[in-house]
């Protein structure tokens, strides 16, 4: 049939649209870390290696920091066509500083007070720049203007809804760059404004160069570039307001000991299995071929949860290794986290990114043929006294 269709001038493709997830896996290789905040003498935090624009292996970060336990974090850019590799595709906060904005209201793990107050919630972000009485909405932090990985930003095309592993476009885009962006700044049409640490405009002109060690950069395209041209005058102060809220509208205030890592979807909420795959863009009920294998076929997974005693659960399951470890579907992941006593749980980045390191050494078997994958950010459990 394929030959006949091709001979008629049509292109063909084949996708599996069925999977018998009812058949139990032959084997699973699972690692579980249970972290009790009441007995924690160190800190639990998100680490991006100090540079949001690079990639590093989870075990390498753990070894460098002297971590007790480390797992990979959220989704990140893996191709130059989608942005700068290593930058996070979703909400990220490190040491209380917002280093990437949310793409829609998606699941996130909030590590408050160095991991002593942790919770999982759907979070959204709003960032506004003000020049006198004039304001403009910032759409991104530390990403290429015009490119929104996993979509979810207002005005984006072809959709403003979350859409996993999809890059949407924004014609009118305003992006902030922080000192943690240590790659060359994106170039191209638009306007760039450099601010010192007090928010005073140092320069306005074409895009490019590097982010200042103390200060920030704004890049605008389309209408956002016009706004910068009109309002970002040298010597004038621009103020930025950053707000993180959960789905109830409650503001999440960030201090120096707070971190956030986000991914998707929610697996367990209020003690019940609640897989929010459609709303968070990892599955499309109107197009069952979209995200089917990612969601409903067994894959390597990294999971995070909070149990009824307030303990943090970090879990990896290996996959794509027949007879050794098959991995979880999202449904199996949710049921497993619930079996551990999780009252809240979410799915972190998985596949070849899934990794757990104990005292700097990789303990699971990663699925990429080339070995452990370098990732955008990680969750690290650090020993020692708490530092401010």
mmCIF file of N, CA, C and O in Angstrom, residues 181-281:
data_model
loop_
_atom_site.group_PDB
_atom_site.id
_atom_site.type_symbol
_atom_site.label_atom_id
_atom_site.label_comp_id
_atom_site.label_asym_id
_atom_site.label_seq_id
_atom_site.Cartn_x
_atom_site.Cartn_y
_atom_site.Cartn_z
ATOM 1 N N UNK A 181 23.171 34.452 32.172
ATOM 2 C CA UNK A 181 23.240 34.104 30.751
ATOM 3 C C UNK A 181 24.653 34.444 30.273
ATOM 4 O O UNK A 181 24.949 35.591 29.948
ATOM 5 N N UNK A 182 25.505 33.440 30.215
ATOM 6 C CA UNK A 182 26.929 33.668 29.954
ATOM 7 C C UNK A 182 27.354 33.262 28.546
ATOM 8 O O UNK A 182 28.518 32.955 28.306
ATOM 9 N N UNK A 183 26.397 33.271 27.641
ATOM 10 C CA UNK A 183 26.690 33.070 26.225
ATOM 11 C C UNK A 183 26.552 34.407 25.513
ATOM 12 O O UNK A 183 26.004 35.368 26.078
ATOM 13 N N UNK A 184 27.045 34.518 24.282
ATOM 14 C CA UNK A 184 26.806 35.756 23.527
ATOM 15 C C UNK A 184 25.314 36.033 23.410
ATOM 16 O O UNK A 184 24.514 35.117 23.180
ATOM 17 N N UNK A 185 24.927 37.282 23.579
ATOM 18 C CA UNK A 185 23.516 37.640 23.478
ATOM 19 C C UNK A 185 23.018 37.437 22.051
ATOM 20 O O UNK A 185 23.775 37.612 21.091
ATOM 21 N N UNK A 186 21.752 37.057 21.885
ATOM 22 C CA UNK A 186 21.215 36.858 20.538
ATOM 23 C C UNK A 186 21.299 38.138 19.706
ATOM 24 O O UNK A 186 21.142 39.251 20.225
ATOM 25 N N UNK A 187 21.540 37.973 18.422
ATOM 26 C CA UNK A 187 21.584 39.092 17.487
ATOM 27 C C UNK A 187 20.386 39.027 16.559
ATOM 28 O O UNK A 187 19.637 38.050 16.560
ATOM 29 N N UNK A 188 20.191 40.076 15.756
ATOM 30 C CA UNK A 188 19.094 40.106 14.806
ATOM 31 C C UNK A 188 18.326 41.402 14.901
ATOM 32 O O UNK A 188 18.697 42.313 15.655
ATOM 33 N N UNK A 189 17.249 41.514 14.133
ATOM 34 C CA UNK A 189 16.445 42.743 14.158
ATOM 35 C C UNK A 189 15.904 43.014 15.552
ATOM 36 O O UNK A 189 15.604 42.096 16.307
ATOM 37 N N UNK A 190 15.744 44.283 15.854
ATOM 38 C CA UNK A 190 15.200 44.664 17.144
ATOM 39 C C UNK A 190 16.088 45.649 17.871
ATOM 40 O O UNK A 190 17.057 46.184 17.310
ATOM 41 N N UNK A 191 15.782 45.876 19.131
ATOM 42 C CA UNK A 191 16.458 46.881 19.952
ATOM 43 C C UNK A 191 16.934 46.248 21.244
ATOM 44 O O UNK A 191 16.267 45.380 21.806
ATOM 45 N N UNK A 192 18.094 46.688 21.712
ATOM 46 C CA UNK A 192 18.660 46.182 22.968
ATOM 47 C C UNK A 192 18.951 47.340 23.904
ATOM 48 O O UNK A 192 19.520 48.360 23.498
ATOM 49 N N UNK A 193 18.567 47.162 25.171
ATOM 50 C CA UNK A 193 18.845 48.148 26.216
ATOM 51 C C UNK A 193 19.623 47.481 27.334
ATOM 52 O O UNK A 193 19.216 46.429 27.835
ATOM 53 N N UNK A 194 20.733 48.092 27.721
ATOM 54 C CA UNK A 194 21.567 47.577 28.806
ATOM 55 C C UNK A 194 21.313 48.416 30.055
ATOM 56 O O UNK A 194 21.348 49.653 30.002
ATOM 57 N N UNK A 195 21.063 47.724 31.177
ATOM 58 C CA UNK A 195 20.794 48.385 32.452
ATOM 59 C C UNK A 195 21.888 48.054 33.449
ATOM 60 O O UNK A 195 22.413 46.931 33.451
ATOM 61 N N UNK A 196 22.230 49.023 34.325
ATOM 62 C CA UNK A 196 23.164 48.703 35.403
ATOM 63 C C UNK A 196 22.393 48.058 36.555
ATOM 64 O O UNK A 196 21.187 47.806 36.461
ATOM 65 N N UNK A 197 23.074 47.797 37.654
ATOM 66 C CA UNK A 197 22.445 47.069 38.760
ATOM 67 C C UNK A 197 21.321 47.855 39.427
ATOM 68 O O UNK A 197 20.507 47.286 40.166
ATOM 69 N N UNK A 198 21.261 49.162 39.165
ATOM 70 C CA UNK A 198 20.201 49.994 39.731
ATOM 71 C C UNK A 198 19.060 50.193 38.740
ATOM 72 O O UNK A 198 18.101 50.917 39.054
ATOM 73 N N UNK A 199 19.159 49.600 37.550
ATOM 74 C CA UNK A 199 18.118 49.757 36.548
ATOM 75 C C UNK A 199 18.273 50.988 35.689
ATOM 76 O O UNK A 199 17.358 51.326 34.919
ATOM 77 N N UNK A 200 19.410 51.665 35.786
ATOM 78 C CA UNK A 200 19.657 52.854 34.968
ATOM 79 C C UNK A 200 20.104 52.426 33.576
ATOM 80 O O UNK A 200 20.957 51.549 33.431
ATOM 81 N N UNK A 201 19.524 53.038 32.554
ATOM 82 C CA UNK A 201 19.863 52.705 31.172
ATOM 83 C C UNK A 201 21.286 53.163 30.865
ATOM 84 O O UNK A 201 21.614 54.346 30.981
ATOM 85 N N UNK A 202 22.139 52.212 30.477
ATOM 86 C CA UNK A 202 23.522 52.497 30.105
ATOM 87 C C UNK A 202 23.627 52.744 28.612
ATOM 88 O O UNK A 202 24.355 53.629 28.159
ATOM 89 N N UNK A 203 22.883 51.950 27.817
ATOM 90 C CA UNK A 203 22.930 52.116 26.363
ATOM 91 C C UNK A 203 21.683 51.508 25.740
ATOM 92 O O UNK A 203 21.055 50.617 26.312
ATOM 93 N N UNK A 204 21.349 52.009 24.556
ATOM 94 C CA UNK A 204 20.274 51.441 23.750
ATOM 95 C C UNK A 204 20.727 51.422 22.302
ATOM 96 O O UNK A 204 21.251 52.423 21.800
ATOM 97 N N UNK A 205 20.564 50.272 21.643
ATOM 98 C CA UNK A 205 21.015 50.156 20.260
ATOM 99 C C UNK A 205 20.693 48.792 19.694
ATOM 100 O O UNK A 205 19.672 48.185 20.035
ATOM 101 N N UNK A 206 21.592 48.278 18.838
ATOM 102 C CA UNK A 206 21.389 46.977 18.222
ATOM 103 C C UNK A 206 21.637 45.843 19.191
ATOM 104 O O UNK A 206 22.257 46.011 20.246
ATOM 105 N N UNK A 207 21.142 44.656 18.827
ATOM 106 C CA UNK A 207 21.241 43.484 19.683
ATOM 107 C C UNK A 207 22.594 42.796 19.535
ATOM 108 O O UNK A 207 23.143 42.704 18.438
ATOM 109 N N UNK A 208 23.122 42.315 20.669
ATOM 110 C CA UNK A 208 24.368 41.553 20.647
ATOM 111 C C UNK A 208 25.241 41.896 21.832
ATOM 112 O O UNK A 208 24.866 42.652 22.724
ATOM 113 N N UNK A 209 26.440 41.296 21.871
ATOM 114 C CA UNK A 209 27.365 41.514 22.978
ATOM 115 C C UNK A 209 27.170 40.481 24.067
ATOM 116 O O UNK A 209 26.779 39.346 23.806
ATOM 117 N N UNK A 210 27.402 40.887 25.327
ATOM 118 C CA UNK A 210 27.259 39.983 26.465
ATOM 119 C C UNK A 210 26.499 40.702 27.574
ATOM 120 O O UNK A 210 26.492 41.930 27.653
ATOM 121 N N UNK A 211 25.870 39.922 28.441
ATOM 122 C CA UNK A 211 25.162 40.491 29.583
ATOM 123 C C UNK A 211 26.166 40.983 30.612
ATOM 124 O O UNK A 211 27.188 40.330 30.859
ATOM 125 N N UNK A 212 25.918 42.143 31.230
ATOM 126 C CA UNK A 212 26.849 42.660 32.231
ATOM 127 C C UNK A 212 26.861 41.783 33.477
ATOM 128 O O UNK A 212 25.860 41.144 33.814
ATOM 129 N N UNK A 213 27.996 41.752 34.161
ATOM 130 C CA UNK A 213 28.109 40.951 35.379
ATOM 131 C C UNK A 213 27.176 41.451 36.463
ATOM 132 O O UNK A 213 26.637 40.677 37.254
ATOM 133 N N UNK A 214 26.982 42.750 36.511
ATOM 134 C CA UNK A 214 26.054 43.352 37.472
ATOM 135 C C UNK A 214 25.095 44.237 36.679
ATOM 136 O O UNK A 214 25.463 45.326 36.254
ATOM 137 N N UNK A 215 23.893 43.745 36.485
ATOM 138 C CA UNK A 215 22.926 44.486 35.691
ATOM 139 C C UNK A 215 22.068 43.533 34.896
ATOM 140 O O UNK A 215 21.932 42.354 35.232
ATOM 141 N N UNK A 216 21.487 44.012 33.817
ATOM 142 C CA UNK A 216 20.618 43.181 32.989
ATOM 143 C C UNK A 216 20.514 43.782 31.600
ATOM 144 O O UNK A 216 20.982 44.889 31.345
ATOM 145 N N UNK A 217 19.890 43.037 30.703
ATOM 146 C CA UNK A 217 19.699 43.469 29.314
ATOM 147 C C UNK A 217 18.257 43.197 28.929
ATOM 148 O O UNK A 217 17.683 42.166 29.294
ATOM 149 N N UNK A 218 17.669 44.120 28.175
ATOM 150 C CA UNK A 218 16.359 43.919 27.583
ATOM 151 C C UNK A 218 16.505 43.913 26.073
ATOM 152 O O UNK A 218 17.155 44.807 25.511
ATOM 153 N N UNK A 219 15.928 42.911 25.411
ATOM 154 C CA UNK A 219 15.894 42.874 23.959
ATOM 155 C C UNK A 219 14.446 42.858 23.499
ATOM 156 O O UNK A 219 13.653 42.045 23.979
ATOM 157 N N UNK A 220 14.111 43.761 22.577
ATOM 158 C CA UNK A 220 12.746 43.844 22.089
ATOM 159 C C UNK A 220 12.675 43.718 20.582
ATOM 160 O O UNK A 220 13.523 44.256 19.865
ATOM 161 N N UNK A 221 11.672 42.991 20.099
ATOM 162 C CA UNK A 221 11.410 42.884 18.674
ATOM 163 C C UNK A 221 9.992 43.374 18.395
ATOM 164 O O UNK A 221 9.122 43.318 19.265
ATOM 165 N N UNK A 222 9.754 43.865 17.168
ATOM 166 C CA UNK A 222 8.437 44.362 16.813
ATOM 167 C C UNK A 222 8.027 45.535 17.690
ATOM 168 O O UNK A 222 8.810 46.457 17.942
ATOM 169 N N UNK A 223 6.792 45.500 18.184
ATOM 170 C CA UNK A 223 6.270 46.588 19.014
ATOM 171 C C UNK A 223 7.078 46.772 20.292
ATOM 172 O O UNK A 223 7.221 47.893 20.796
ATOM 173 N N UNK A 224 7.633 45.667 20.825
ATOM 174 C CA UNK A 224 8.453 45.769 22.042
ATOM 175 C C UNK A 224 9.725 46.557 21.777
ATOM 176 O O UNK A 224 10.185 47.344 22.618
ATOM 177 N N UNK A 225 10.319 46.367 20.578
ATOM 178 C CA UNK A 225 11.492 47.150 20.219
ATOM 179 C C UNK A 225 11.157 48.621 20.094
ATOM 180 O O UNK A 225 11.944 49.490 20.508
ATOM 181 N N UNK A 226 9.982 48.901 19.540
ATOM 182 C CA UNK A 226 9.558 50.304 19.424
ATOM 183 C C UNK A 226 9.374 50.934 20.801
ATOM 184 O O UNK A 226 9.705 52.107 21.013
ATOM 185 N N UNK A 227 8.851 50.139 21.755
ATOM 186 C CA UNK A 227 8.658 50.664 23.116
ATOM 187 C C UNK A 227 9.999 51.016 23.744
ATOM 188 O O UNK A 227 10.134 52.077 24.379
ATOM 189 N N UNK A 228 10.999 50.153 23.566
ATOM 190 C CA UNK A 228 12.324 50.448 24.107
ATOM 191 C C UNK A 228 12.900 51.701 23.470
ATOM 192 O O UNK A 228 13.500 52.547 24.154
ATOM 193 N N UNK A 229 12.740 51.851 22.175
ATOM 194 C CA UNK A 229 13.251 53.036 21.486
ATOM 195 C C UNK A 229 12.626 54.307 22.059
ATOM 196 O O UNK A 229 13.303 55.324 22.253
ATOM 197 N N UNK A 230 11.324 54.244 22.353
ATOM 198 C CA UNK A 230 10.609 55.423 22.841
ATOM 199 C C UNK A 230 10.868 55.730 24.306
ATOM 200 O O UNK A 230 10.819 56.901 24.726
ATOM 201 N N UNK A 231 11.154 54.705 25.129
ATOM 202 C CA UNK A 231 11.168 54.905 26.575
ATOM 203 C C UNK A 231 12.505 54.624 27.260
ATOM 204 O O UNK A 231 12.714 55.089 28.386
ATOM 205 N N UNK A 232 13.386 53.855 26.622
ATOM 206 C CA UNK A 232 14.654 53.498 27.282
ATOM 207 C C UNK A 232 15.730 54.522 26.894
ATOM 208 O O UNK A 232 16.541 54.283 25.991
ATOM 209 N N UNK A 233 15.738 55.640 27.564
ATOM 210 C CA UNK A 233 16.700 56.700 27.287
ATOM 211 C C UNK A 233 17.895 56.579 28.244
ATOM 212 O O UNK A 233 17.721 56.292 29.436
ATOM 213 N N UNK A 234 19.093 56.800 27.728
ATOM 214 C CA UNK A 234 20.302 56.705 28.536
ATOM 215 C C UNK A 234 20.192 57.633 29.750
ATOM 216 O O UNK A 234 19.815 58.801 29.627
ATOM 217 N N UNK A 235 20.503 57.077 30.923
ATOM 218 C CA UNK A 235 20.431 57.831 32.169
ATOM 219 C C UNK A 235 19.095 57.726 32.867
ATOM 220 O O UNK A 235 18.977 58.117 34.034
ATOM 221 N N UNK A 236 18.089 57.187 32.172
ATOM 222 C CA UNK A 236 16.770 57.042 32.763
ATOM 223 C C UNK A 236 16.653 55.684 33.449
ATOM 224 O O UNK A 236 17.281 54.714 33.042
ATOM 225 N N UNK A 237 15.832 55.609 34.490
ATOM 226 C CA UNK A 237 15.679 54.353 35.226
ATOM 227 C C UNK A 237 14.465 53.586 34.728
ATOM 228 O O UNK A 237 13.382 54.148 34.555
ATOM 229 N N UNK A 238 14.689 52.282 34.486
ATOM 230 C CA UNK A 238 13.600 51.362 34.195
ATOM 231 C C UNK A 238 13.462 50.408 35.380
ATOM 232 O O UNK A 238 14.455 49.866 35.853
ATOM 233 N N UNK A 239 12.253 50.190 35.845
ATOM 234 C CA UNK A 239 12.029 49.258 36.946
ATOM 235 C C UNK A 239 11.309 48.025 36.431
ATOM 236 O O UNK A 239 10.441 48.122 35.559
ATOM 237 N N UNK A 240 11.704 46.873 36.950
ATOM 238 C CA UNK A 240 11.071 45.611 36.566
ATOM 239 C C UNK A 240 10.407 44.980 37.776
ATOM 240 O O UNK A 240 11.014 44.898 38.854
ATOM 241 N N UNK A 241 9.194 44.518 37.588
ATOM 242 C CA UNK A 241 8.454 43.822 38.648
ATOM 243 C C UNK A 241 8.188 42.401 38.192
ATOM 244 O O UNK A 241 7.604 42.178 37.130
ATOM 245 N N UNK A 242 8.630 41.447 39.008
ATOM 246 C CA UNK A 242 8.479 40.034 38.686
ATOM 247 C C UNK A 242 7.557 39.387 39.710
ATOM 248 O O UNK A 242 7.784 39.493 40.920
ATOM 249 N N UNK A 243 6.517 38.704 39.227
ATOM 250 C CA UNK A 243 5.532 38.091 40.105
ATOM 251 C C UNK A 243 5.319 36.636 39.681
ATOM 252 O O UNK A 243 5.106 36.349 38.499
ATOM 253 N N UNK A 244 5.392 35.730 40.652
ATOM 254 C CA UNK A 244 5.090 34.318 40.446
ATOM 255 C C UNK A 244 3.830 34.000 41.244
ATOM 256 O O UNK A 244 3.746 34.337 42.429
ATOM 257 N N UNK A 245 2.849 33.375 40.589
ATOM 258 C CA UNK A 245 1.600 33.022 41.278
ATOM 259 C C UNK A 245 1.245 31.569 41.017
ATOM 260 O O UNK A 245 1.568 31.014 39.961
ATOM 261 N N UNK A 246 0.556 30.958 41.999
ATOM 262 C CA UNK A 246 0.025 29.619 41.771
ATOM 263 C C UNK A 246 -1.388 29.727 41.213
ATOM 264 O O UNK A 246 -1.911 30.838 41.020
ATOM 265 N N UNK A 247 -2.007 28.594 40.914
ATOM 266 C CA UNK A 247 -3.296 28.593 40.235
ATOM 267 C C UNK A 247 -4.417 29.170 41.086
ATOM 268 O O UNK A 247 -5.480 29.515 40.559
ATOM 269 N N UNK A 248 -4.211 29.297 42.394
ATOM 270 C CA UNK A 248 -5.211 29.913 43.262
ATOM 271 C C UNK A 248 -5.064 31.427 43.318
ATOM 272 O O UNK A 248 -5.872 32.106 43.950
ATOM 273 N N UNK A 249 -4.038 31.964 42.664
ATOM 274 C CA UNK A 249 -3.776 33.392 42.684
ATOM 275 C C UNK A 249 -2.807 33.825 43.766
ATOM 276 O O UNK A 249 -2.433 34.998 43.845
ATOM 277 N N UNK A 250 -2.394 32.890 44.586
ATOM 278 C CA UNK A 250 -1.465 33.199 45.673
ATOM 279 C C UNK A 250 -0.083 33.519 45.121
ATOM 280 O O UNK A 250 0.462 32.793 44.291
ATOM 281 N N UNK A 251 0.499 34.609 45.596
ATOM 282 C CA UNK A 251 1.827 34.992 45.124
ATOM 283 C C UNK A 251 2.896 34.167 45.820
ATOM 284 O O UNK A 251 2.848 33.945 47.040
ATOM 285 N N UNK A 252 3.847 33.677 45.040
ATOM 286 C CA UNK A 252 4.989 32.933 45.564
ATOM 287 C C UNK A 252 6.154 33.904 45.673
ATOM 288 O O UNK A 252 6.728 34.324 44.673
ATOM 289 N N UNK A 253 6.479 34.295 46.895
ATOM 290 C CA UNK A 253 7.559 35.257 47.111
ATOM 291 C C UNK A 253 8.883 34.508 47.258
ATOM 292 O O UNK A 253 8.982 33.553 48.029
ATOM 293 N N UNK A 254 9.875 34.943 46.517
ATOM 294 C CA UNK A 254 11.154 34.247 46.469
ATOM 295 C C UNK A 254 12.197 34.949 47.314
ATOM 296 O O UNK A 254 12.398 36.168 47.199
ATOM 297 N N UNK A 255 12.862 34.167 48.172
ATOM 298 C CA UNK A 255 13.983 34.668 48.948
ATOM 299 C C UNK A 255 15.259 33.978 48.515
ATOM 300 O O UNK A 255 15.245 33.078 47.660
ATOM 301 N N UNK A 256 16.392 34.350 49.092
ATOM 302 C CA UNK A 256 17.683 33.795 48.660
ATOM 303 C C UNK A 256 17.777 32.282 48.778
ATOM 304 O O UNK A 256 18.538 31.652 48.055
ATOM 305 N N UNK A 257 17.005 31.670 49.684
ATOM 306 C CA UNK A 257 17.082 30.226 49.876
ATOM 307 C C UNK A 257 16.046 29.440 49.108
ATOM 308 O O UNK A 257 15.867 28.246 49.349
ATOM 309 N N UNK A 258 15.366 30.108 48.153
ATOM 310 C CA UNK A 258 14.270 29.468 47.428
ATOM 311 C C UNK A 258 14.670 29.131 45.994
ATOM 312 O O UNK A 258 15.376 29.906 45.334
ATOM 313 N N UNK A 259 14.201 27.987 45.512
ATOM 314 C CA UNK A 259 14.433 27.570 44.134
ATOM 315 C C UNK A 259 13.148 27.006 43.557
ATOM 316 O O UNK A 259 12.281 26.534 44.294
ATOM 317 N N UNK A 260 13.037 27.047 42.232
ATOM 318 C CA UNK A 260 11.890 26.452 41.541
ATOM 319 C C UNK A 260 12.389 25.719 40.309
ATOM 320 O O UNK A 260 13.216 26.241 39.554
ATOM 321 N N UNK A 261 11.881 24.509 40.119
ATOM 322 C CA UNK A 261 12.109 23.763 38.878
ATOM 323 C C UNK A 261 10.746 23.345 38.359
ATOM 324 O O UNK A 261 9.889 22.911 39.125
ATOM 325 N N UNK A 262 10.520 23.502 37.054
ATOM 326 C CA UNK A 262 9.211 23.175 36.501
ATOM 327 C C UNK A 262 9.334 22.172 35.372
ATOM 328 O O UNK A 262 10.388 22.040 34.748
ATOM 329 N N UNK A 263 8.249 21.469 35.120
ATOM 330 C CA UNK A 263 8.176 20.526 34.006
ATOM 331 C C UNK A 263 6.690 20.289 33.735
ATOM 332 O O UNK A 263 5.904 21.227 33.730
ATOM 333 N N UNK A 264 6.286 19.045 33.506
ATOM 334 C CA UNK A 264 4.883 18.713 33.268
ATOM 335 C C UNK A 264 4.790 17.214 33.003
ATOM 336 O O UNK A 264 5.734 16.607 32.517
ATOM 337 N N UNK A 265 3.620 16.646 33.291
ATOM 338 C CA UNK A 265 2.466 17.259 33.929
ATOM 339 C C UNK A 265 2.400 16.929 35.415
ATOM 340 O O UNK A 265 3.206 16.164 35.937
ATOM 341 N N UNK A 266 1.378 17.507 36.084
ATOM 342 C CA UNK A 266 1.023 17.096 37.439
ATOM 343 C C UNK A 266 0.587 15.632 37.410
ATOM 344 O O UNK A 266 -0.101 15.197 36.489
ATOM 345 N N UNK A 267 1.004 14.877 38.424
ATOM 346 C CA UNK A 267 0.638 13.463 38.514
ATOM 347 C C UNK A 267 -0.300 13.174 39.678
ATOM 348 O O UNK A 267 -1.246 12.396 39.551
ATOM 349 N N UNK A 268 -0.001 13.779 40.833
ATOM 350 C CA UNK A 268 -0.810 13.566 42.037
ATOM 351 C C UNK A 268 -1.101 14.927 42.655
ATOM 352 O O UNK A 268 -0.208 15.779 42.751
ATOM 353 N N UNK A 269 -2.351 15.121 43.058
ATOM 354 C CA UNK A 269 -2.750 16.377 43.687
ATOM 355 C C UNK A 269 -3.709 16.069 44.826
ATOM 356 O O UNK A 269 -4.663 15.301 44.652
ATOM 357 N N UNK A 270 -3.442 16.649 45.999
ATOM 358 C CA UNK A 270 -4.294 16.442 47.178
ATOM 359 C C UNK A 270 -4.503 14.961 47.476
ATOM 360 O O UNK A 270 -5.602 14.530 47.866
ATOM 361 N N UNK A 271 -3.447 14.165 47.265
ATOM 362 C CA UNK A 271 -3.497 12.758 47.601
ATOM 363 C C UNK A 271 -4.176 11.872 46.575
ATOM 364 O O UNK A 271 -4.265 10.656 46.776
ATOM 365 N N UNK A 272 -4.649 12.455 45.478
ATOM 366 C CA UNK A 272 -5.335 11.674 44.459
ATOM 367 C C UNK A 272 -4.590 11.779 43.120
ATOM 368 O O UNK A 272 -3.988 12.811 42.817
ATOM 369 N N UNK A 273 -4.645 10.718 42.358
ATOM 370 C CA UNK A 273 -4.027 10.744 41.034
ATOM 371 C C UNK A 273 -4.786 11.740 40.161
ATOM 372 O O UNK A 273 -6.004 11.664 40.012
ATOM 373 N N UNK A 274 -4.055 12.696 39.616
ATOM 374 C CA UNK A 274 -4.651 13.711 38.735
ATOM 375 C C UNK A 274 -3.609 14.079 37.686
ATOM 376 O O UNK A 274 -2.745 14.930 37.928
ATOM 377 N N UNK A 275 -3.673 13.424 36.551
ATOM 378 C CA UNK A 275 -2.690 13.640 35.488
ATOM 379 C C UNK A 275 -3.206 14.747 34.578
ATOM 380 O O UNK A 275 -4.147 14.553 33.807
ATOM 381 N N UNK A 276 -2.578 15.914 34.675
ATOM 382 C CA UNK A 276 -3.054 17.106 33.984
ATOM 383 C C UNK A 276 -2.359 17.264 32.628
ATOM 384 O O UNK A 276 -1.856 18.333 32.297
ATOM 385 N N UNK A 277 -2.318 16.176 31.844
ATOM 386 C CA UNK A 277 -1.524 16.166 30.619
ATOM 387 C C UNK A 277 -2.081 17.087 29.539
ATOM 388 O O UNK A 277 -1.326 17.769 28.841
ATOM 389 N N UNK A 278 -3.397 17.136 29.371
ATOM 390 C CA UNK A 278 -3.986 17.944 28.306
ATOM 391 C C UNK A 278 -3.789 19.437 28.578
ATOM 392 O O UNK A 278 -3.343 20.187 27.708
ATOM 393 N N UNK A 279 -4.108 19.888 29.805
ATOM 394 C CA UNK A 279 -3.982 21.308 30.137
ATOM 395 C C UNK A 279 -2.536 21.772 30.073
ATOM 396 O O UNK A 279 -2.250 22.902 29.664
ATOM 397 N N UNK A 280 -1.603 20.897 30.444
ATOM 398 C CA UNK A 280 -0.193 21.287 30.471
ATOM 399 C C UNK A 280 0.524 21.009 29.152
ATOM 400 O O UNK A 280 1.733 21.205 29.039
ATOM 401 N N UNK A 281 -0.230 20.555 28.144
ATOM 402 C CA UNK A 281 0.309 20.500 26.796
ATOM 403 C C UNK A 281 1.126 19.291 26.433
ATOM 404 O O UNK A 281 1.828 19.306 25.416
#
